[in-house]
XYZ file of C-alpha atoms in Angstrom:
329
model
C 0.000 0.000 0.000
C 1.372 3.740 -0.616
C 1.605 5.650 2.304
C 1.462 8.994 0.683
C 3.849 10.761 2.980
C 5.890 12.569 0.787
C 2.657 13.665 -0.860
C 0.901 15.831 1.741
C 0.232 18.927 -0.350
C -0.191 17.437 -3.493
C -3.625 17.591 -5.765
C -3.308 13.815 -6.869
C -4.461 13.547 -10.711
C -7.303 11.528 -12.072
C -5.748 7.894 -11.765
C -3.143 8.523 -9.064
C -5.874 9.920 -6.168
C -4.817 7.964 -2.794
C -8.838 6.606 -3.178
C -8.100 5.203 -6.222
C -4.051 3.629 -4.620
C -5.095 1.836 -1.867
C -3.384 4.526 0.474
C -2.455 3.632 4.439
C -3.492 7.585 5.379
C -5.427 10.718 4.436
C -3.459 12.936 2.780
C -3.873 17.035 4.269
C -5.172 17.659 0.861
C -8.077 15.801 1.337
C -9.211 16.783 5.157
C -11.368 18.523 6.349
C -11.887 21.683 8.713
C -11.896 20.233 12.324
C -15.328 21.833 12.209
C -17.104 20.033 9.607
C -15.615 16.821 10.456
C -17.817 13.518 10.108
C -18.475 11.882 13.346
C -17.687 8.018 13.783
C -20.569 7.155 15.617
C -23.160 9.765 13.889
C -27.112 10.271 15.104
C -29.522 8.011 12.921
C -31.669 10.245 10.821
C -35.825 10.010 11.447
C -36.519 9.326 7.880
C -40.025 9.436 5.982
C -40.721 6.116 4.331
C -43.441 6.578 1.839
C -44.860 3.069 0.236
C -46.209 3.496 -3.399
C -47.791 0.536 -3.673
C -51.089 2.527 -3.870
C -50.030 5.031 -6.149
C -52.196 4.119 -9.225
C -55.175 3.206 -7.002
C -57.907 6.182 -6.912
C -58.581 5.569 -3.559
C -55.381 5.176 -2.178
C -53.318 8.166 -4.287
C -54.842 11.199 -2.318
C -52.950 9.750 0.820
C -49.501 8.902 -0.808
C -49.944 12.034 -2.470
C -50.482 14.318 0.521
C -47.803 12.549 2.490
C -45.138 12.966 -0.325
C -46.024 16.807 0.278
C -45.497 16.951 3.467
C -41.913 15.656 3.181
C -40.791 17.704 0.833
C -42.049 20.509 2.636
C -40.608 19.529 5.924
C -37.197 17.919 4.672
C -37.106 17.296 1.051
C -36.235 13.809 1.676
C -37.395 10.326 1.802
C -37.274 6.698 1.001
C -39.282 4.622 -0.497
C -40.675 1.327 -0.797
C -42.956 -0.780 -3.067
C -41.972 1.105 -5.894
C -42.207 -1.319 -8.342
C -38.179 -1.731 -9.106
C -37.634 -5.733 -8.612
C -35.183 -6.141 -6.101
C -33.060 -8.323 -8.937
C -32.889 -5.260 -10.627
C -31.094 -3.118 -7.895
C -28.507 -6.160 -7.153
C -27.449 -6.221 -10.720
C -27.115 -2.089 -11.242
C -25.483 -2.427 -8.045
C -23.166 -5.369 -8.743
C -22.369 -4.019 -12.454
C -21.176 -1.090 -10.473
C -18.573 -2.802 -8.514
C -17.049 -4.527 -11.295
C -16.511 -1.260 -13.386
C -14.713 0.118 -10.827
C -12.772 -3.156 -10.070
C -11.517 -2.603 -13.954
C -7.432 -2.084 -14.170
C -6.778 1.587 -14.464
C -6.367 1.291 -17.728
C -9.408 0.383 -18.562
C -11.266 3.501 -16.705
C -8.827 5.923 -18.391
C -10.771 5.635 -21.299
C -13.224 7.681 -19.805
C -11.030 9.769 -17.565
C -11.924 13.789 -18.096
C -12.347 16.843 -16.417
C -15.065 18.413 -19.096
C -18.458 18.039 -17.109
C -19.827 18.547 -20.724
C -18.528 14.640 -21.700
C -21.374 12.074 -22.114
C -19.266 9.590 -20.594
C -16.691 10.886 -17.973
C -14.654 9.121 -15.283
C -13.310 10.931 -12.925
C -12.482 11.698 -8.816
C -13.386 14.513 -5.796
C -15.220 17.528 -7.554
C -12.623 19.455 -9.774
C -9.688 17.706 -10.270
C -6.089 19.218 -9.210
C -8.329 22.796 -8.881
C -9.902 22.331 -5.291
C -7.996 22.813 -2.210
C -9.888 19.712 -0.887
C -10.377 16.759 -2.395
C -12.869 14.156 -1.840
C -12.576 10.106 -1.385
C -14.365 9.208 -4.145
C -14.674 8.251 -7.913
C -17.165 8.145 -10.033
C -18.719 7.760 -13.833
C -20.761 9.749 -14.916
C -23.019 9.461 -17.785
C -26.262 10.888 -20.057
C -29.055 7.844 -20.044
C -32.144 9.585 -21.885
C -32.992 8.941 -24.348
C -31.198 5.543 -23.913
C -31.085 4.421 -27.305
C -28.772 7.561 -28.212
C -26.531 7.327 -25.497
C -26.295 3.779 -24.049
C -23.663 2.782 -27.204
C -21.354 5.736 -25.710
C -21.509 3.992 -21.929
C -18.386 1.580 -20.639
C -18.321 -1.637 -22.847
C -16.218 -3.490 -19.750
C -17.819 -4.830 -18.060
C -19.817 -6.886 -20.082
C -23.462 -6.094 -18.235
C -22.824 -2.520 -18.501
C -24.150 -2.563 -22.578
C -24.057 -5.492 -24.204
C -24.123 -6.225 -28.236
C -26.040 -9.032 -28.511
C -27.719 -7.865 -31.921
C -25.782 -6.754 -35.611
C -24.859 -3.480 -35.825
C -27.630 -2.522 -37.798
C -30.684 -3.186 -35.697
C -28.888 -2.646 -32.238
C -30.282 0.400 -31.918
C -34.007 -1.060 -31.837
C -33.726 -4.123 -30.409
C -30.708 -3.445 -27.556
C -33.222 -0.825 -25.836
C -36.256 -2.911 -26.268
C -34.922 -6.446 -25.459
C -31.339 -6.282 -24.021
C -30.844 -3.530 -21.432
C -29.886 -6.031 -19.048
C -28.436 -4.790 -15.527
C -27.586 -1.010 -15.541
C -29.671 -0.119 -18.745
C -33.031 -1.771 -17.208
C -32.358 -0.012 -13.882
C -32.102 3.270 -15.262
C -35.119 2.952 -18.031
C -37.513 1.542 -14.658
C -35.633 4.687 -12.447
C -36.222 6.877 -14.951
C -40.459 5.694 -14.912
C -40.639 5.735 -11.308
C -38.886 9.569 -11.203
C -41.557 10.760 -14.063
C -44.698 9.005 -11.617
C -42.831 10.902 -8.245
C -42.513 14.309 -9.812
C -46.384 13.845 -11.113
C -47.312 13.036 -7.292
C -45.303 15.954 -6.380
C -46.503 18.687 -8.799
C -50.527 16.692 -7.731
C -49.111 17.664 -3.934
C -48.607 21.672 -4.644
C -52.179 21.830 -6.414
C -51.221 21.556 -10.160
C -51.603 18.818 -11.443
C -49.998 15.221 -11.420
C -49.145 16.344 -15.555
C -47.591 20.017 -15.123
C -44.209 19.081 -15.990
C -44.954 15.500 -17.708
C -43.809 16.880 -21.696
C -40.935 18.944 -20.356
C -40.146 15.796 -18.276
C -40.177 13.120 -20.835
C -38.127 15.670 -23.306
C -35.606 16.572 -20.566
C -32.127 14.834 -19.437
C -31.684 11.787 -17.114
C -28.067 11.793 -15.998
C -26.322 8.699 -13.843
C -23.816 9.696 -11.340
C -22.257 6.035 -10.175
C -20.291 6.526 -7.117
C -17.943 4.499 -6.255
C -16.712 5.518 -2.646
C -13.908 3.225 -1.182
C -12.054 1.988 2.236
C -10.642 4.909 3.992
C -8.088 4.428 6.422
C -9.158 7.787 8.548
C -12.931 8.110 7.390
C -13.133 10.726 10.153
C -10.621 13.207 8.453
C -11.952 13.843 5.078
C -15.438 13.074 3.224
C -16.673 11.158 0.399
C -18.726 14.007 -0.904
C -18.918 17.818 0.631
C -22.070 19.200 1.957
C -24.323 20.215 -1.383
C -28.233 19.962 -2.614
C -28.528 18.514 -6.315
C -29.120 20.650 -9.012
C -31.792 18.932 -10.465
C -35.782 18.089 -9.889
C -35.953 15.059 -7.984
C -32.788 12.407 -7.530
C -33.715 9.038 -7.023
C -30.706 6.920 -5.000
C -29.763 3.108 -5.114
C -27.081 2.352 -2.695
C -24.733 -0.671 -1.128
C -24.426 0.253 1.992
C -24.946 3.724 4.453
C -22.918 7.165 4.575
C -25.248 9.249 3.432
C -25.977 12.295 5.634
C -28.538 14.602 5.721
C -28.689 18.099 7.587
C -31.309 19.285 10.142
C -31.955 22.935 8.689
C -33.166 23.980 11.934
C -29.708 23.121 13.889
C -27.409 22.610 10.948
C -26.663 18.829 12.466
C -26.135 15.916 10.724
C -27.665 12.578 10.975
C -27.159 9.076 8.924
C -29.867 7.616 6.449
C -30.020 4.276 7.928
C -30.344 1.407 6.048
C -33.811 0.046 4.795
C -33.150 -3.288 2.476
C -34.903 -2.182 -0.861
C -35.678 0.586 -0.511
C -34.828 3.785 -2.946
C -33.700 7.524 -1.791
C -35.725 10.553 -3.093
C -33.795 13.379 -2.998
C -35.897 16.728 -3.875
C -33.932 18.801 -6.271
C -32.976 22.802 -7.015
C -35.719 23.015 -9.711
C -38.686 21.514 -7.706
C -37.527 24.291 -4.653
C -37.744 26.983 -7.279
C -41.497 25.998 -9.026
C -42.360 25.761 -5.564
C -41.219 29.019 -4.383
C -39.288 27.913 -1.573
C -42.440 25.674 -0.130
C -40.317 22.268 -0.436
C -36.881 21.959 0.528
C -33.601 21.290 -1.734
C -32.203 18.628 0.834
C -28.219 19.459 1.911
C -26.524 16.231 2.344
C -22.811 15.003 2.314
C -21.246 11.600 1.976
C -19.064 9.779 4.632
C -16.486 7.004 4.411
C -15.766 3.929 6.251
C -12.826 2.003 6.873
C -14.418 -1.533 6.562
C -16.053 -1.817 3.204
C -16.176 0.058 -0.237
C -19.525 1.771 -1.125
C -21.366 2.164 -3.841
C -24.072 4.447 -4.583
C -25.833 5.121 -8.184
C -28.052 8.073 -8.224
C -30.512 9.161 -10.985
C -30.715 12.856 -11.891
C -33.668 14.223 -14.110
C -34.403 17.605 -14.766
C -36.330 19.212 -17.705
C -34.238 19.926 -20.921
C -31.125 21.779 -20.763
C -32.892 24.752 -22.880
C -35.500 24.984 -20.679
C -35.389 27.520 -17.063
C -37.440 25.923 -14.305
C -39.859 28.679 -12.879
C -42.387 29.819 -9.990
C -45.558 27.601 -10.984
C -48.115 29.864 -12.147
């Protein structure tokens, strides 16, 4: 293992980040302010656990839907359950995960950039070799709507990731209808379950379940896979800093916990705990603006562990990248 000594100061390059080395400590470039230091044995969050199963039912909607407002208004976060993504689904996304980032180096540095514009980008902490602190993570990053004009652009290792199981010709058509095994069926059912959420939502302020459906189904879907690993000092430094996603909703599939959310009324930070299944619904930027500031953006931040790598996928969608979000009318 590298110890990183002689490499206090130094902003480690995509590729050559201790996270990505196996290093035995935390270098000073990647902790922390004393201040905003994770604790080891952090308060367990009171989460909202909303179960969808009724969603579609006339006489059970009303409810979900009322109780989906009242999160977002209180916290702008939740979990949920029942929502209709097989749980053989989520293992797979979860377990294709793992093995991309268990690629050689060499492999990954096909995707390695520091253009947040790329369709496809692998990369570490926020801005590489620009911020004074890094993060312990790395991630890939990548556009997944429409699927059928991205999903050819997306990792070919491993296998699961896309797979070419047609002739060139017709692998457009049939690949999205029949073949999106693992981490394209995920994101197509994540992608269904974020359009039926943000209807419930939008239903929950008084306009409509359909108010952003169109701008929804035309806008972007972006995957953010996380890939967080062992830290030898979890309690120096942070997988990802304190932030709300710029987005409308973000749904989360994860491994294992670290994910923190802040209590706006003390600025204290509790743990999601764990809930076998289930999926995280983070309320986004946009939905805070069309609400004028009657649901929360939730501010969370990632932690590390020293015991086990984590691995977290989450599902941004927002409306097109043309369109402004604004105060519903």
């Amino acid at each position: 293992m590298d110890s990183g000594d002689s490499n206090e100061n130094k902003a480690f390059p995509i590729g050559e980040t201790p996270q990505e080395r196996g290093f035995s400590n935390v270098p000073r470039c990647y902790e922390i302010s004393s201040s905003d230091r994770p604790s080891l044995n952090p308060k367990i969050a009171d989460v909202v656990v909303v179960d969808l199963s009724g969603l579609n039912d006339p006489n059970q909607r009303p409810m979900i839907v009322k109780n989906i407002g009242n999160v977002c208004r209180e916290s702008g976060f939740f979990q949920i359950i029942n929502h209709g993504i097989p749980q053989k689904v989520l293992d797979e996304a979860l377990g294709t995960a793992f093995e991309f980032f268990d690629l050689p180096t060499s492999e990954k540095a096909k995707y390695m950039s520091n253009d947040v514009h790329k369709p496809v980008r692998y990369g570490t902490s926020i801005k590489d070799g620009v911020d004074k602190i890094q993060f312990w993570r790395v991630f890939l990053k990548h556009y997944a709507h429409p699927l059928n004009e991205w999903i050819q652009q997306w990792p070919d290792k491993p296998q699961d990731y896309r797979q070419y199981l047609f002739h060139q010709k017709i692998f457009l058509y049939l690949s999205y209808v029949h073949c999106r095994d693992k981490m394209g069926d995920y994101v197509m059912k994540a992608r269904h379950l974020a359009i039926e959420i943000i209807g419930a939502i939008t239903e929950s302020l008084g306009i409509g379940p359909k108010y952003l459906e169109n701008k929804m189904e035309d806008g972007m879907q972006v995957m953010a896979v996380n890939c967080y690993p062992k830290c030898p000092e979890p309690q120096l430094a942070l997988g990802l800093p304190p932030h709300s996603d710029y987005s409308c909703i973000t749904i989360v599939l994860h491994s294992s916990c670290g994910l923190e959310i802040m209590d706006a009324s003390d600025g204290t930070w509790h743990l999601v705990p764990e809930l076998h299944g289930a999926l995280q619904v983070h309320v986004g930027d946009h939905v805070e603006v069309l609400s004028n500031g009657l649901y929360k953006s939730m501010v969370h931040r990632v932690t590390l562990n020293n015991e086990r790598t984590r691995i977290s996928i989450a599902s941004l969608h927002s409306m097109g990248m043309d369109e402004k979000m604004a105060t519903a009318a």
